[in-house]
CSV table of C-alpha atoms in Angstrom, one decimal:
chain,number,residue,atom,x,y,z
A,1,UNK,CA,-8.5,-24.5,9.2
A,2,UNK,CA,-10.7,-27.4,8.4
A,3,UNK,CA,-8.6,-30.6,7.4
A,4,UNK,CA,-11.0,-32.4,5.1
A,5,UNK,CA,-14.5,-32.1,4.4
A,6,UNK,CA,-17.0,-34.6,2.9
A,7,UNK,CA,-15.4,-34.6,-0.6
A,8,UNK,CA,-16.8,-37.2,-2.9
A,9,UNK,CA,-15.0,-40.6,-2.7
A,10,UNK,CA,-16.2,-41.3,-6.2
A,11,UNK,CA,-13.4,-39.2,-7.7
A,12,UNK,CA,-10.4,-41.5,-8.5
A,13,UNK,CA,-8.0,-38.5,-8.7
A,14,UNK,CA,-9.0,-37.5,-5.1
A,15,UNK,CA,-8.8,-41.2,-4.1
A,16,UNK,CA,-5.2,-41.7,-5.4
A,17,UNK,CA,-4.3,-38.3,-3.7
A,18,UNK,CA,-5.6,-39.5,-0.4
A,19,UNK,CA,-3.7,-42.8,-0.9
A,20,UNK,CA,-0.5,-41.1,-2.1
A,21,UNK,CA,-0.7,-43.3,-5.2
A,22,UNK,CA,1.4,-41.5,-7.9
A,23,UNK,CA,1.2,-44.5,-10.3
A,24,UNK,CA,-2.6,-44.3,-10.1
A,25,UNK,CA,-2.6,-40.8,-11.2
A,26,UNK,CA,-0.2,-41.6,-13.9
A,27,UNK,CA,-2.6,-44.3,-15.2
A,28,UNK,CA,-5.6,-41.9,-15.3
A,29,UNK,CA,-3.7,-39.0,-17.0
A,30,UNK,CA,-1.4,-40.9,-19.3
A,31,UNK,CA,-3.0,-44.1,-20.2
A,32,UNK,CA,-5.8,-43.7,-22.8
A,33,UNK,CA,-7.2,-47.1,-21.9
A,34,UNK,CA,-7.8,-46.1,-18.4
A,35,UNK,CA,-11.5,-45.9,-17.7
A,36,UNK,CA,-11.2,-42.5,-16.3
A,37,UNK,CA,-8.8,-40.9,-18.7
A,38,UNK,CA,-11.4,-39.0,-20.7
A,39,UNK,CA,-12.7,-37.3,-17.6
A,40,UNK,CA,-9.2,-36.5,-16.0
A,41,UNK,CA,-9.3,-32.8,-16.4
A,42,UNK,CA,-12.7,-32.6,-14.9
A,43,UNK,CA,-11.8,-34.8,-12.1
A,44,UNK,CA,-8.7,-32.8,-11.4
A,45,UNK,CA,-10.6,-29.6,-10.9
A,46,UNK,CA,-13.5,-31.1,-8.9
A,47,UNK,CA,-13.9,-29.3,-5.6
A,48,UNK,CA,-15.1,-30.2,-2.1
A,49,UNK,CA,-17.7,-28.3,-0.2
A,50,UNK,CA,-15.0,-25.6,0.9
A,51,UNK,CA,-14.0,-25.2,-2.7
A,52,UNK,CA,-10.8,-27.2,-2.7
A,53,UNK,CA,-9.6,-29.6,-5.5
A,54,UNK,CA,-7.3,-32.4,-5.0
A,55,UNK,CA,-4.3,-30.3,-5.0
A,56,UNK,CA,-5.4,-28.6,-1.7
A,57,UNK,CA,-5.9,-32.1,-0.2
A,58,UNK,CA,-2.4,-33.1,-1.2
A,59,UNK,CA,-1.1,-30.2,0.4
A,60,UNK,CA,-3.0,-30.7,3.7
A,61,UNK,CA,-1.7,-34.3,3.8
A,62,UNK,CA,1.9,-33.3,3.2
A,63,UNK,CA,2.4,-35.3,0.0
A,64,UNK,CA,5.0,-33.5,-2.1
A,65,UNK,CA,5.2,-36.2,-4.9
A,66,UNK,CA,1.4,-36.0,-5.3
A,67,UNK,CA,1.7,-32.1,-5.5
A,68,UNK,CA,4.3,-32.4,-8.4
A,69,UNK,CA,2.1,-35.0,-10.3
A,70,UNK,CA,-1.1,-32.9,-10.1
A,71,UNK,CA,0.7,-29.7,-11.1
A,72,UNK,CA,2.3,-31.7,-14.0
A,73,UNK,CA,-1.1,-32.9,-15.2
A,74,UNK,CA,-2.5,-29.3,-15.2
A,75,UNK,CA,-3.6,-28.2,-11.6
A,76,UNK,CA,-3.1,-24.6,-11.0
A,77,UNK,CA,-0.7,-24.1,-8.1
A,78,UNK,CA,-1.9,-20.7,-7.4
A,79,UNK,CA,-5.7,-21.6,-7.5
A,80,UNK,CA,-7.6,-19.7,-4.6
A,81,UNK,CA,-10.9,-20.7,-3.0
A,82,UNK,CA,-13.8,-18.3,-2.7
A,83,UNK,CA,-12.1,-17.2,0.5
A,84,UNK,CA,-8.8,-16.6,-1.1
A,85,UNK,CA,-7.0,-19.7,0.3
A,86,UNK,CA,-4.2,-21.2,-1.8
A,87,UNK,CA,-2.6,-24.7,-1.7
A,88,UNK,CA,0.3,-22.9,-0.1
A,89,UNK,CA,-1.9,-21.6,2.7
A,90,UNK,CA,-2.9,-25.1,3.5
A,91,UNK,CA,0.5,-26.4,3.5
A,92,UNK,CA,1.6,-23.6,5.8
A,93,UNK,CA,-1.3,-24.2,8.2
A,94,UNK,CA,-0.5,-28.0,8.5
A,95,UNK,CA,3.2,-27.4,8.8
A,96,UNK,CA,4.4,-29.2,5.7
A,97,UNK,CA,7.7,-27.6,4.9
A,98,UNK,CA,8.6,-30.0,2.0
A,99,UNK,CA,5.4,-29.4,0.5
A,100,UNK,CA,5.9,-25.6,0.8
A,101,UNK,CA,9.4,-25.9,-0.7
A,102,UNK,CA,7.8,-27.9,-3.7
A,103,UNK,CA,5.1,-25.2,-4.2
A,104,UNK,CA,7.7,-22.4,-4.2
A,105,UNK,CA,9.8,-24.4,-6.7
A,106,UNK,CA,6.7,-24.8,-9.0
A,107,UNK,CA,6.1,-21.1,-9.1
A,108,UNK,CA,3.6,-20.7,-6.2
A,109,UNK,CA,3.0,-17.2,-5.4
A,110,UNK,CA,4.1,-16.6,-1.8
A,111,UNK,CA,2.7,-13.1,-1.6
A,112,UNK,CA,-1.1,-13.8,-2.3
A,113,UNK,CA,-3.5,-13.1,0.3
A,114,UNK,CA,-6.6,-14.8,1.6
A,115,UNK,CA,-9.8,-13.1,2.6
A,116,UNK,CA,-8.3,-12.1,5.9
A,117,UNK,CA,-5.3,-10.4,4.2
A,118,UNK,CA,-2.8,-13.2,5.2
A,119,UNK,CA,0.0,-14.5,3.0
A,120,UNK,CA,1.1,-18.1,3.6
A,121,UNK,CA,3.8,-16.7,6.0
A,122,UNK,CA,1.1,-15.1,8.3
A,123,UNK,CA,-0.7,-18.5,8.4
A,124,UNK,CA,2.3,-20.3,9.3
A,125,UNK,CA,3.0,-17.8,12.2
A,126,UNK,CA,-0.6,-18.0,13.3
A,127,UNK,CA,-0.3,-21.8,13.7
A,128,UNK,CA,3.2,-21.7,15.3
A,129,UNK,CA,4.8,-23.5,12.2
A,130,UNK,CA,8.1,-21.9,12.8
A,131,UNK,CA,10.2,-23.9,10.2
A,132,UNK,CA,7.6,-23.1,7.6
A,133,UNK,CA,7.4,-19.4,8.6
A,134,UNK,CA,11.2,-19.1,8.4
A,135,UNK,CA,11.3,-20.6,5.0
A,136,UNK,CA,8.7,-18.4,3.6
A,137,UNK,CA,10.4,-15.4,5.0
A,138,UNK,CA,13.6,-16.4,3.4
A,139,UNK,CA,11.8,-17.1,0.1
A,140,UNK,CA,10.1,-13.6,0.1
A,141,UNK,CA,13.4,-11.9,0.8
A,142,UNK,CA,14.9,-13.7,-2.2
A,143,UNK,CA,11.9,-12.8,-4.3
A,144,UNK,CA,12.2,-9.2,-3.3
A,145,UNK,CA,15.8,-8.9,-4.4
A,146,UNK,CA,14.9,-10.7,-7.6
A,147,UNK,CA,12.0,-8.3,-8.3
A,148,UNK,CA,14.1,-5.2,-7.6
A,149,UNK,CA,16.7,-6.5,-10.2
A,150,UNK,CA,13.9,-6.9,-12.7
A,151,UNK,CA,12.5,-3.5,-12.0
A,152,UNK,CA,15.8,-2.0,-12.6
A,153,UNK,CA,16.3,-3.8,-15.8
A,154,UNK,CA,12.7,-3.0,-17.0
A,155,UNK,CA,13.3,0.6,-16.3
A,156,UNK,CA,16.9,0.8,-18.1
A,157,UNK,CA,15.1,-0.8,-21.1
A,158,UNK,CA,12.3,1.8,-21.4
A,159,UNK,CA,13.4,4.6,-23.8
A,160,UNK,CA,10.7,7.0,-22.5
A,161,UNK,CA,12.1,6.8,-19.0
A,162,UNK,CA,15.8,7.0,-19.6
A,163,UNK,CA,16.2,9.0,-22.8
A,164,UNK,CA,17.8,12.3,-22.1
A,165,UNK,CA,18.1,11.7,-18.4
A,166,UNK,CA,21.0,9.2,-17.9
A,167,UNK,CA,24.5,9.3,-19.2
A,168,UNK,CA,26.2,6.1,-20.6
A,169,UNK,CA,28.0,5.8,-17.3
A,170,UNK,CA,24.7,5.5,-15.4
A,171,UNK,CA,23.4,2.8,-17.8
A,172,UNK,CA,26.5,0.8,-17.5
A,173,UNK,CA,26.3,1.1,-13.6
A,174,UNK,CA,22.8,-0.2,-13.6
A,175,UNK,CA,23.5,-3.1,-16.0
A,176,UNK,CA,26.7,-4.1,-14.2
A,177,UNK,CA,25.0,-3.9,-10.8
A,178,UNK,CA,22.1,-6.2,-11.8
A,179,UNK,CA,24.5,-8.6,-13.4
A,180,UNK,CA,26.6,-8.8,-10.3
A,181,UNK,CA,23.6,-9.4,-8.2
A,182,UNK,CA,22.3,-12.1,-10.5
A,183,UNK,CA,25.6,-13.8,-10.3
A,184,UNK,CA,25.5,-13.6,-6.6
A,185,UNK,CA,22.1,-15.2,-6.5
A,186,UNK,CA,23.5,-18.0,-8.7
A,187,UNK,CA,26.5,-18.6,-6.5
A,188,UNK,CA,25.0,-18.3,-3.1
A,189,UNK,CA,22.3,-21.0,-2.9
A,190,UNK,CA,22.8,-21.2,1.0
A,191,UNK,CA,22.3,-17.4,1.5
A,192,UNK,CA,20.3,-16.4,4.6
A,193,UNK,CA,17.3,-14.2,4.7
A,194,UNK,CA,19.5,-11.2,6.1
A,195,UNK,CA,21.9,-11.8,3.1
A,196,UNK,CA,19.2,-11.1,0.7
A,197,UNK,CA,18.1,-8.0,2.8
A,198,UNK,CA,21.7,-6.8,2.7
A,199,UNK,CA,22.1,-7.3,-1.1
A,200,UNK,CA,19.0,-5.4,-1.9
A,201,UNK,CA,19.9,-2.5,0.4
A,202,UNK,CA,23.5,-2.4,-1.4
A,203,UNK,CA,21.8,-2.4,-4.7
A,204,UNK,CA,19.5,0.4,-3.7
A,205,UNK,CA,22.4,2.5,-2.4
A,206,UNK,CA,24.3,1.9,-5.7
A,207,UNK,CA,21.2,2.9,-7.8
A,208,UNK,CA,20.1,5.8,-5.6
A,209,UNK,CA,22.0,8.5,-7.9
A,210,UNK,CA,20.5,6.9,-11.1
A,211,UNK,CA,16.9,7.0,-9.8
A,212,UNK,CA,17.4,10.5,-8.5
A,213,UNK,CA,18.1,11.6,-12.1
A,214,UNK,CA,15.3,9.5,-13.4
A,215,UNK,CA,12.9,11.2,-11.0
A,216,UNK,CA,14.0,14.7,-11.6
A,217,UNK,CA,11.4,16.5,-13.8
A,218,UNK,CA,12.5,17.4,-17.3
A,219,UNK,CA,13.2,21.0,-18.0
A,220,UNK,CA,10.3,22.5,-20.1
A,221,UNK,CA,11.6,23.3,-23.5
A,222,UNK,CA,10.5,26.3,-25.5
A,223,UNK,CA,10.3,28.7,-22.6
A,224,UNK,CA,12.8,31.2,-21.1
A,225,UNK,CA,13.2,33.4,-18.3
A,226,UNK,CA,12.7,37.1,-18.9
C-alpha cells in the first residue's frame, strides 16, 4: 500500500495529524476563535489523491490518540476509499496494533472488504503483521458469537416466526442460553479466539432443537386426507 501521497499541506487538520498534535486539533474544532474553526468539518473530510482523509493518515502513522480525536470530531471510522479501503485496512497494512484496537473499540467494522475482497485480517496476513492478524481473528470470533446471540434474541422476539411453533420451555431455553453467554462475555475479558469459537458451538448445539422446530414447515390448515 502507498504510505503517503502528495496531500495538501495547506490543511491544518492534516498537518496536526502528521505532527500528532491533539491540542492543535482541539483548538480547530472546539475554539470558535480559531481561524480554521468555521471550516473544520470540510478540512476533516478533505482527501488526498488516493481518496484518503486525515483519519487514514493517522492510521498509517500509528497515532491512536489522533484517531480517537478525529472520530470524536466527526470522522467516519468506516469510511471507504473508491477502492474499498478502510482506515482499519491501513492500520493493518502498516502493523499498528494499538490503532487497530482503537478502531475496533470505536466501532470499526472488521468485516468490510476492499476491492480485492480482503478484510483487514487478510491485509495483515498479506503483509506478515502477525500480531495484528491474531487480534483481528480474535475480534472476529468475539463478534461472531455476539452476532449469533443477537440473531437468537431477534428470532425469539418475532411473533411471526415463533407463534405456534415453540413451547414455553423452548423460549425459556433460548432466553436463558443467551443470557448465560452474555454473562460469559462480560466475565471473560481475556478469553481466547478458541474460547469464543467453543462458546458459539455450545450455543448452536443448545439451540439445535429449537431451530429444528422453527424450520419445520407448518401443517396446512383446512385440509384433510381422504
